[in-house]
Short mmCIF file of C-alpha atoms and ligand atoms in Angstrom, two decimals:
data_model
loop_
_atom_site.label_atom_id
_atom_site.label_comp_id
_atom_site.label_asym_id
_atom_site.label_seq_id
_atom_site.Cartn_x
_atom_site.Cartn_y
_atom_site.Cartn_z
CA UNK A 1064 19.38 -10.30 -18.00
CA UNK A 1065 20.95 -7.17 -19.78
CA UNK A 1066 18.84 -4.48 -21.39
CA UNK A 1067 20.42 -5.38 -24.62
CA UNK A 1068 19.37 -8.95 -24.37
CA UNK A 1069 15.83 -8.10 -23.53
CA UNK A 1070 15.62 -5.65 -26.34
CA UNK A 1071 16.89 -8.23 -28.71
CA UNK A 1072 14.39 -10.79 -27.48
CA UNK A 1073 11.61 -8.28 -27.76
CA UNK A 1074 12.65 -7.44 -31.37
CA UNK A 1075 12.82 -11.12 -32.34
CA UNK A 1076 9.42 -11.70 -30.74
CA UNK A 1077 8.02 -8.82 -32.78
CA UNK A 1078 9.69 -10.13 -35.87
CA UNK A 1079 8.15 -13.57 -35.30
CA UNK A 1080 4.71 -11.88 -34.82
CA UNK A 1081 5.13 -9.95 -38.13
CA UNK A 1082 6.07 -13.08 -39.93
CA UNK A 1083 2.96 -14.82 -38.49
CA UNK A 1084 0.83 -11.96 -39.70
CA UNK A 1085 2.34 -12.06 -43.19
CA UNK A 1086 1.56 -15.86 -43.34
CA UNK A 1087 -2.02 -15.10 -42.33
CA UNK A 1088 -3.59 -17.76 -40.04
CA UNK A 1089 -1.51 -20.63 -41.41
CA UNK A 1090 -0.02 -21.71 -38.05
CA UNK A 1091 -2.13 -20.40 -35.20
CA UNK A 1092 -1.70 -23.54 -33.12
CA UNK A 1093 2.07 -23.23 -32.91
CA UNK A 1094 1.87 -19.60 -31.93
CA UNK A 1095 -0.59 -20.36 -29.21
CA UNK A 1096 1.55 -23.22 -27.89
CA UNK A 1097 4.49 -20.87 -27.60
CA UNK A 1098 2.59 -18.09 -25.77
CA UNK A 1099 3.48 -17.46 -22.19
CA UNK A 1100 -0.07 -18.20 -20.90
CA UNK A 1101 0.54 -21.86 -21.57
CA UNK A 1102 3.65 -22.16 -19.50
CA UNK A 1103 3.38 -23.85 -16.17
CA UNK A 1104 2.51 -21.97 -13.06
CA UNK A 1105 5.33 -21.26 -10.61
CA UNK A 1106 4.38 -21.02 -6.85
CA UNK A 1107 6.60 -18.91 -4.61
CA UNK A 1108 6.48 -18.15 -0.82
CA UNK A 1109 7.29 -14.71 0.46
CA UNK A 1110 8.33 -14.53 4.04
CA UNK A 1111 8.26 -11.04 5.70
CA UNK A 1112 9.61 -9.26 8.74
CA UNK A 1113 6.25 -7.72 9.50
CA UNK A 1114 2.98 -8.88 11.05
CA UNK A 1115 0.62 -10.06 8.28
CA UNK A 1116 -1.31 -7.25 6.61
CA UNK A 1117 0.39 -4.74 8.79
CA UNK A 1118 -0.36 -1.12 7.76
CA UNK A 1119 2.21 0.29 5.43
CA UNK A 1120 4.98 -2.40 5.52
CA UNK A 1121 2.79 -5.50 5.39
CA UNK A 1122 0.57 -3.76 2.80
CA UNK A 1123 3.65 -3.21 0.82
CA UNK A 1124 4.47 -6.91 0.80
CA UNK A 1125 0.80 -7.69 -0.18
CA UNK A 1126 1.09 -5.15 -2.99
CA UNK A 1127 4.22 -6.71 -4.30
CA UNK A 1128 2.62 -10.25 -4.26
CA UNK A 1129 -0.50 -9.02 -6.01
CA UNK A 1130 1.49 -7.04 -8.59
CA UNK A 1131 3.52 -10.15 -9.54
CA UNK A 1132 0.39 -12.34 -9.65
CA UNK A 1133 -1.40 -9.84 -11.85
CA UNK A 1134 1.55 -8.89 -14.14
CA UNK A 1135 2.47 -12.50 -14.71
CA UNK A 1136 -1.21 -13.36 -15.66
CA UNK A 1137 -1.17 -15.89 -12.78
CA UNK A 1138 1.92 -17.67 -13.96
CA UNK A 1139 3.91 -16.72 -10.98
CA UNK A 1140 1.81 -16.93 -7.80
CA UNK A 1141 3.31 -15.53 -4.68
CA UNK A 1142 1.89 -16.40 -1.18
CA UNK A 1143 2.71 -13.90 1.61
CA UNK A 1144 3.57 -15.10 5.16
CA UNK A 1145 3.75 -12.62 8.03
CA UNK A 1146 6.55 -12.62 10.52
CA UNK A 1147 6.65 -15.94 12.54
CA UNK A 1148 4.13 -17.55 10.29
CA UNK A 1149 6.84 -19.59 8.41
CA UNK A 1150 10.08 -18.07 9.91
CA UNK A 1151 10.77 -15.42 12.54
CA UNK A 1152 11.22 -11.86 11.28
CA UNK A 1153 14.95 -11.84 11.68
CA UNK A 1154 15.37 -15.18 9.81
CA UNK A 1155 14.04 -13.87 6.56
CA UNK A 1156 17.49 -13.51 5.03
CA UNK A 1157 18.55 -17.09 5.80
CA UNK A 1158 15.16 -18.58 4.77
CA UNK A 1159 15.35 -17.03 1.30
CA UNK A 1160 19.10 -17.72 1.06
CA UNK A 1161 18.59 -21.47 1.71
CA UNK A 1162 15.47 -21.76 -0.29
CA UNK A 1163 12.94 -22.30 2.50
CA UNK A 1164 11.07 -19.49 0.74
CA UNK A 1165 11.81 -17.99 -2.64
CA UNK A 1166 11.23 -14.43 -1.67
CA UNK A 1167 11.35 -12.18 1.25
CA UNK A 1168 10.35 -8.61 2.34
CA UNK A 1169 12.40 -6.93 5.09
CA UNK A 1170 15.05 -4.32 5.65
CA UNK A 1171 18.67 -4.65 4.91
CA UNK A 1172 19.98 -3.27 8.26
CA UNK A 1173 18.45 -6.33 10.12
CA UNK A 1174 21.40 -8.34 8.72
CA UNK A 1175 24.28 -6.15 10.02
CA UNK A 1176 25.61 -9.00 12.01
CA UNK A 1177 26.03 -11.14 8.91
CA UNK A 1178 26.57 -8.50 6.17
CA UNK A 1179 27.65 -5.24 7.86
CA UNK A 1180 27.84 -3.48 4.39
CA UNK A 1181 24.02 -4.12 3.95
CA UNK A 1182 23.42 -1.20 6.30
CA UNK A 1183 24.16 1.25 3.50
CA UNK A 1184 21.16 -0.07 1.75
CA UNK A 1185 18.78 0.01 4.69
CA UNK A 1186 19.01 3.56 6.16
CA UNK A 1187 21.95 5.94 6.59
CA UNK A 1188 21.70 8.48 9.40
CA UNK A 1189 21.72 12.05 8.04
CA UNK A 1190 22.06 10.43 4.62
CA UNK A 1191 20.09 10.65 1.39
CA UNK A 1192 16.25 10.90 1.45
CA UNK A 1193 13.91 8.62 -0.59
CA UNK A 1194 14.16 10.61 -3.87
CA UNK A 1195 17.94 10.79 -3.66
CA UNK A 1196 18.38 7.17 -2.52
CA UNK A 1197 16.28 5.87 -5.48
CA UNK A 1198 18.33 8.06 -7.89
CA UNK A 1199 21.54 6.34 -6.38
CA UNK A 1200 20.07 2.86 -6.49
CA UNK A 1201 18.55 2.87 -9.98
CA UNK A 1202 20.82 5.46 -11.79
CA UNK A 1203 23.88 5.76 -9.76
CA UNK A 1204 25.15 2.18 -9.42
CA UNK A 1205 23.82 1.56 -5.99
CA UNK A 1206 21.69 -1.38 -6.94
CA UNK A 1207 24.42 -3.12 -8.84
CA UNK A 1208 26.64 -2.99 -5.74
CA UNK A 1209 23.75 -4.28 -3.58
CA UNK A 1210 23.20 -7.21 -5.84
CA UNK A 1211 26.99 -7.88 -5.96
CA UNK A 1212 27.04 -7.88 -2.13
CA UNK A 1213 24.20 -10.42 -1.74
CA UNK A 1214 25.32 -12.65 -4.65
CA UNK A 1215 27.54 -14.92 -2.40
CA UNK A 1216 24.52 -15.57 -0.18
CA UNK A 1217 22.52 -16.89 -3.17
CA UNK A 1218 20.22 -13.76 -3.06
CA UNK A 1219 19.09 -11.07 -5.43
CA UNK A 1220 18.00 -8.01 -3.65
CA UNK A 1221 15.59 -5.31 -5.01
CA UNK A 1222 14.35 -2.01 -3.45
CA UNK A 1223 10.88 -2.56 -2.44
CA UNK A 1224 9.43 0.27 -0.44
CA UNK A 1225 10.84 3.60 0.61
CA UNK A 1226 9.42 4.94 3.84
CA UNK A 1227 10.44 8.63 3.41
CA UNK A 1228 11.68 10.63 6.45
CA UNK A 1229 10.71 8.59 9.61
CA UNK A 1230 9.82 10.04 13.00
CA UNK A 1231 12.52 10.33 15.69
CA UNK A 1232 10.57 8.03 17.94
CA UNK A 1233 8.63 7.58 21.18
CA UNK A 1234 10.21 8.57 24.45
CA UNK A 1235 8.80 8.03 28.03
CA UNK A 1236 10.49 11.31 29.05
CA UNK A 1237 11.28 14.59 27.57
CA UNK A 1238 14.64 15.13 25.77
CA UNK A 1239 16.00 18.59 26.62
CA UNK A 1240 19.59 18.25 25.80
CA UNK A 1241 22.17 15.53 24.99
CA UNK A 1242 22.51 14.81 28.64
CA UNK A 1243 18.98 13.14 28.43
CA UNK A 1244 20.44 10.69 25.84
CA UNK A 1245 22.97 9.28 28.27
CA UNK A 1246 21.83 6.03 29.53
CA UNK A 1247 18.72 5.94 27.42
CA UNK A 1248 17.79 2.47 26.42
CA UNK A 1249 16.20 2.69 22.99
CA UNK A 1250 15.07 0.32 20.33
CA UNK A 1251 16.83 1.68 17.21
CA UNK A 1252 18.30 -0.75 14.69
CA UNK A 1253 21.30 -0.36 12.30
CA UNK A 1254 23.63 2.58 12.06
CA UNK A 1255 21.33 4.80 14.09
CA UNK A 1256 21.78 2.40 16.95
CA UNK A 1257 25.61 2.77 16.81
CA UNK A 1258 25.22 6.53 16.66
CA UNK A 1259 23.01 6.48 19.79
CA UNK A 1260 25.53 4.27 21.55
CA UNK A 1261 28.38 6.74 20.87
CA UNK A 1262 26.22 9.56 22.28
CA UNK A 1263 25.87 7.54 25.54
CA UNK A 1264 22.70 5.72 24.79
CA UNK A 1265 22.02 1.95 24.89
CA UNK A 1266 20.55 0.70 21.51
CA UNK A 1267 18.51 -2.41 21.16
CA UNK A 1268 17.29 -4.14 17.97
CA UNK A 1269 13.90 -5.79 18.34
CA UNK A 1270 11.36 -6.78 15.66
CA UNK A 1271 8.32 -4.49 15.43
CA UNK A 1272 5.95 -6.88 17.05
CA UNK A 1273 7.87 -6.72 20.30
CA UNK A 1274 8.06 -2.88 20.59
CA UNK A 1275 4.83 -2.21 22.37
CA UNK A 1276 5.44 -4.57 25.22
CA UNK A 1277 9.17 -3.63 25.59
CA UNK A 1278 8.15 0.12 26.01
CA UNK A 1279 5.17 -0.49 28.21
CA UNK A 1280 7.08 -2.83 30.67
CA UNK A 1281 10.02 -0.37 30.79
CA UNK A 1282 12.55 -2.60 29.18
CA UNK A 1283 13.24 0.16 26.92
CA UNK A 1284 12.82 3.95 27.56
CA UNK A 1285 12.24 4.77 23.86
CA UNK A 1286 11.56 3.30 20.51
CA UNK A 1287 11.61 4.43 16.95
CA UNK A 1288 9.46 2.63 14.43
CA UNK A 1289 8.41 4.38 11.18
CA UNK A 1290 6.11 7.32 10.82
CA UNK A 1291 2.68 8.34 12.20
CA UNK A 1292 0.63 5.88 10.17
CA UNK A 1293 2.61 2.87 11.17
CA UNK A 1294 3.27 4.01 14.72
CA UNK A 1295 -0.49 4.70 15.31
CA UNK A 1296 -1.26 1.19 14.32
CA UNK A 1297 1.16 -0.21 16.88
CA UNK A 1298 -0.56 1.79 19.72
CA UNK A 1299 2.82 3.08 20.86
CA UNK A 1300 1.07 6.28 22.31
CA UNK A 1301 -0.31 4.07 24.99
CA UNK A 1302 3.26 3.25 26.26
CA UNK A 1303 4.97 6.67 25.81
CA UNK A 1304 3.69 10.26 25.50
CA UNK A 1305 6.51 12.22 23.86
CA UNK A 1306 6.77 11.81 20.10
CA UNK A 1307 9.93 13.32 18.52
CA UNK A 1308 10.91 14.36 15.11
CA UNK A 1309 12.74 14.36 12.71
CA UNK A 1310 13.86 10.82 12.01
CA UNK A 1311 17.60 11.80 11.63
CA UNK A 1312 18.56 8.08 11.77
CA UNK A 1313 16.22 7.06 8.83
CA UNK A 1314 15.77 9.88 6.25
CA UNK A 1315 14.30 7.02 4.42
CA UNK A 1316 14.44 3.29 5.07
CA UNK A 1317 14.55 1.29 1.92
CA UNK A 1318 12.71 -2.01 2.42
CA UNK A 1319 14.13 -4.86 0.39
CA UNK A 1320 12.71 -7.63 -1.62
CA UNK A 1321 15.05 -10.63 -1.36
CA UNK A 1322 14.76 -13.28 -4.04
CA UNK A 1323 16.55 -16.68 -3.97
CA UNK A 1324 19.04 -16.37 -6.75
CA UNK A 1325 18.62 -19.97 -8.07
CA UNK A 1326 14.79 -19.50 -8.09
CA UNK A 1327 15.10 -16.19 -9.87
CA UNK A 1328 17.44 -17.51 -12.57
CA UNK A 1329 15.14 -20.45 -13.05
CA UNK A 1330 12.38 -18.10 -14.16
CA UNK A 1331 11.85 -17.42 -17.89
CA UNK A 1332 13.04 -13.87 -18.73
CA UNK A 1333 9.62 -12.40 -18.88
CA UNK A 1334 8.82 -13.47 -15.35
CA UNK A 1335 12.18 -12.10 -14.19
CA UNK A 1336 11.14 -8.76 -15.69
CA UNK A 1337 7.85 -9.04 -13.88
CA UNK A 1338 9.59 -9.45 -10.51
CA UNK A 1339 11.97 -6.62 -11.17
CA UNK A 1340 9.20 -4.19 -12.39
CA UNK A 1341 6.87 -5.23 -9.60
CA UNK A 1342 9.44 -4.45 -6.91
CA UNK A 1343 9.99 -1.02 -8.54
CA UNK A 1344 6.26 -0.36 -8.46
CA UNK A 1345 6.20 -1.46 -4.80
CA UNK A 1346 9.11 0.77 -3.97
CA UNK A 1347 7.02 3.83 -5.10
CA UNK A 1348 3.68 2.45 -3.67
CA UNK A 1349 4.90 2.37 -0.11
CA UNK A 1350 6.22 5.88 -0.16
CA UNK A 1351 2.89 7.12 -1.74
CA UNK A 1352 0.95 5.11 0.86
CA UNK A 1353 2.77 6.56 3.91
CA UNK A 1354 3.00 10.10 2.48
CA UNK A 1355 -0.78 10.05 2.00
CA UNK A 1356 -1.60 8.81 5.38
CA UNK A 1357 1.01 10.08 7.89
CA UNK A 1358 -0.50 13.48 8.52
CA UNK A 1359 -3.99 12.35 9.39
CA UNK A 1360 -2.50 9.62 11.68
CA UNK A 1361 -0.38 12.37 13.35
CA UNK A 1362 -3.53 14.50 13.91
CA UNK A 1363 -5.21 11.50 15.57
CA UNK A 1364 -2.24 10.92 17.79
CA UNK A 1365 -2.20 14.57 18.95
CA UNK A 1366 -5.90 15.27 19.19
CA UNK A 1367 -7.45 11.89 20.23
CA UNK A 1368 -4.56 10.50 22.17
CA UNK A 1369 -2.96 13.58 23.65
CA UNK A 1370 0.58 12.76 22.27
CA UNK A 1371 3.12 15.46 22.92
CA UNK A 1372 4.80 16.32 19.58
CA UNK A 1373 8.38 17.58 20.05
CA UNK A 1374 11.32 18.43 17.81
CA UNK A 1375 14.67 16.96 18.85
CA UNK A 1376 16.87 19.85 20.23
CA UNK A 1377 19.54 21.13 17.87
CA UNK A 1378 22.46 20.11 20.27
CA UNK A 1379 21.13 16.57 20.25
CA UNK A 1380 20.90 16.56 16.45
CA UNK A 1381 24.28 18.07 16.00
CA UNK A 1382 25.99 15.47 18.21
CA UNK A 1383 24.14 12.60 16.48
CA UNK A 1384 25.32 14.00 13.17
CA UNK A 1385 28.95 14.20 14.33
CA UNK A 1386 28.80 10.55 15.44
CA UNK A 1387 26.97 9.48 12.35
CA UNK A 1388 29.82 10.80 10.12
CA UNK A 1389 32.33 8.82 12.02
CA UNK A 1390 30.30 5.56 12.17
CA UNK A 1391 29.57 5.68 8.38
CA UNK A 1392 33.17 6.37 7.60
CA UNK A 1393 34.31 3.51 9.89
CA UNK A 1394 31.86 1.15 8.25
CA UNK A 1395 33.15 2.37 4.86
CA UNK A 1396 36.62 1.35 5.93
CA UNK A 1397 35.68 -2.13 7.25
CA UNK A 1398 36.19 -4.13 3.97
CA UNK A 1399 37.04 -3.59 0.41
CA UNK A 1400 33.42 -3.95 -0.57
CA UNK A 1401 32.29 -1.59 2.15
CA UNK A 1402 34.85 0.92 0.74
CA UNK A 1403 33.28 0.59 -2.75
CA UNK A 1404 29.70 1.11 -1.53
CA UNK A 1405 30.69 3.92 0.89
CA UNK A 1406 32.58 5.73 -1.84
CA UNK A 1407 29.69 5.37 -4.30
CA UNK A 1408 27.18 6.48 -1.75
CA UNK A 1409 29.16 9.45 -0.47
CA UNK A 1410 30.10 10.78 -4.01
CA UNK A 1411 26.52 10.40 -5.21
CA UNK A 1412 25.15 12.05 -2.15
CA UNK A 1413 27.54 15.07 -2.56
CA UNK A 1414 26.67 15.59 -6.11
CA UNK A 1415 22.84 15.10 -5.73
CA UNK A 1416 22.77 17.36 -2.69
CA UNK A 1417 24.18 20.13 -4.85
CA UNK A 1418 21.15 19.93 -6.93
CA UNK A 1419 18.59 19.30 -4.12
CA UNK A 1420 19.68 22.49 -2.37
CA UNK A 1421 18.67 24.69 -5.23
CA UNK A 1422 15.58 22.62 -6.32
CA UNK A 1423 13.56 20.73 -3.55
CA UNK A 1424 15.11 22.54 -0.55
CA UNK A 1425 14.77 26.04 -2.17
CA UNK A 1426 11.28 25.26 -3.25
CA UNK A 1427 10.18 24.19 0.22
CA UNK A 1428 11.57 27.36 1.62
CA UNK A 1429 9.88 29.47 -1.11
CA UNK A 1430 6.52 27.69 -0.55
CA UNK A 1431 6.70 28.43 3.17
CA UNK A 1432 7.24 32.07 2.82
CA UNK A 1433 4.55 34.08 4.43
CA UNK A 1434 2.41 36.02 2.05
CA1 CA B 2586 12.57 2.84 11.70
#
């Protein structure tokens, strides 16, 4: 639905309302019958890539369902399923595509084997942060490209949860230099995994629920997950002591709400608007939730669980950055669609960075000056 169409409908609805007022209470029954509250209730299933009610991510899925239920006045009821309750975490894309569920909550980089270009919408190593990514998606043409990319799969994607800058991850040994990355087996999905591979590491992609056991049993030497709030909830400190920052690989992860295209188009336009605005509210809610909780979770990790907080060495970050630029450019050259997305992302990042340097970045530096 275009903004023009929705505005026209709004105006005609207002005009109809005015006419009704002008006629007094002549036809109250007809107006009531036409009101949205008398339309039939639609029931949707939302499958997710997270454990049910999981802090942060699962809470985001719950927030989205509750927002849709509330904003639609109960006309669109969404039931949330945790990972493996209806389908496994990594089958969310297919389940929504084929209509097993009408809606999903996951992350775009999980589908890189099927849609490599989707990685641009999940997380880009050394790429834009949450504020910049949102600006690209909503105001810079990013979301239009994302929806075009998923249309052949009978899916409509929406941004539905920015994580902000993540943590670098949990390591069972200290990282002193790039030499310590060689041979490191690490759970790290998406483009970050490819970067690690080029630096000599061995990336694995595992659903969140499998991380703890894999790290504890030594199947992996390291794992990233999200930030302190999510990581504390998984108990990863019991399996590895060294906790590294910053999350170079995910300067933000943009979670996605997948909607079955046929189911979406079958909704009346006001319910389509509800879904669209509820996802946008969820996109903000997750970032607020994690920003509010990460620091106290970090304090708990350090002071109650004796976690060793470390910054990744500069030479490690510099080598990761060099590989990241190559990996992203190669992905951008992999198909005509990838080229369009890459060009849009790169050009937007360049122009917005020019602003961010003299606004947010300069402000953080000014705020940190000693007085
Ligand atoms: Ca992550």
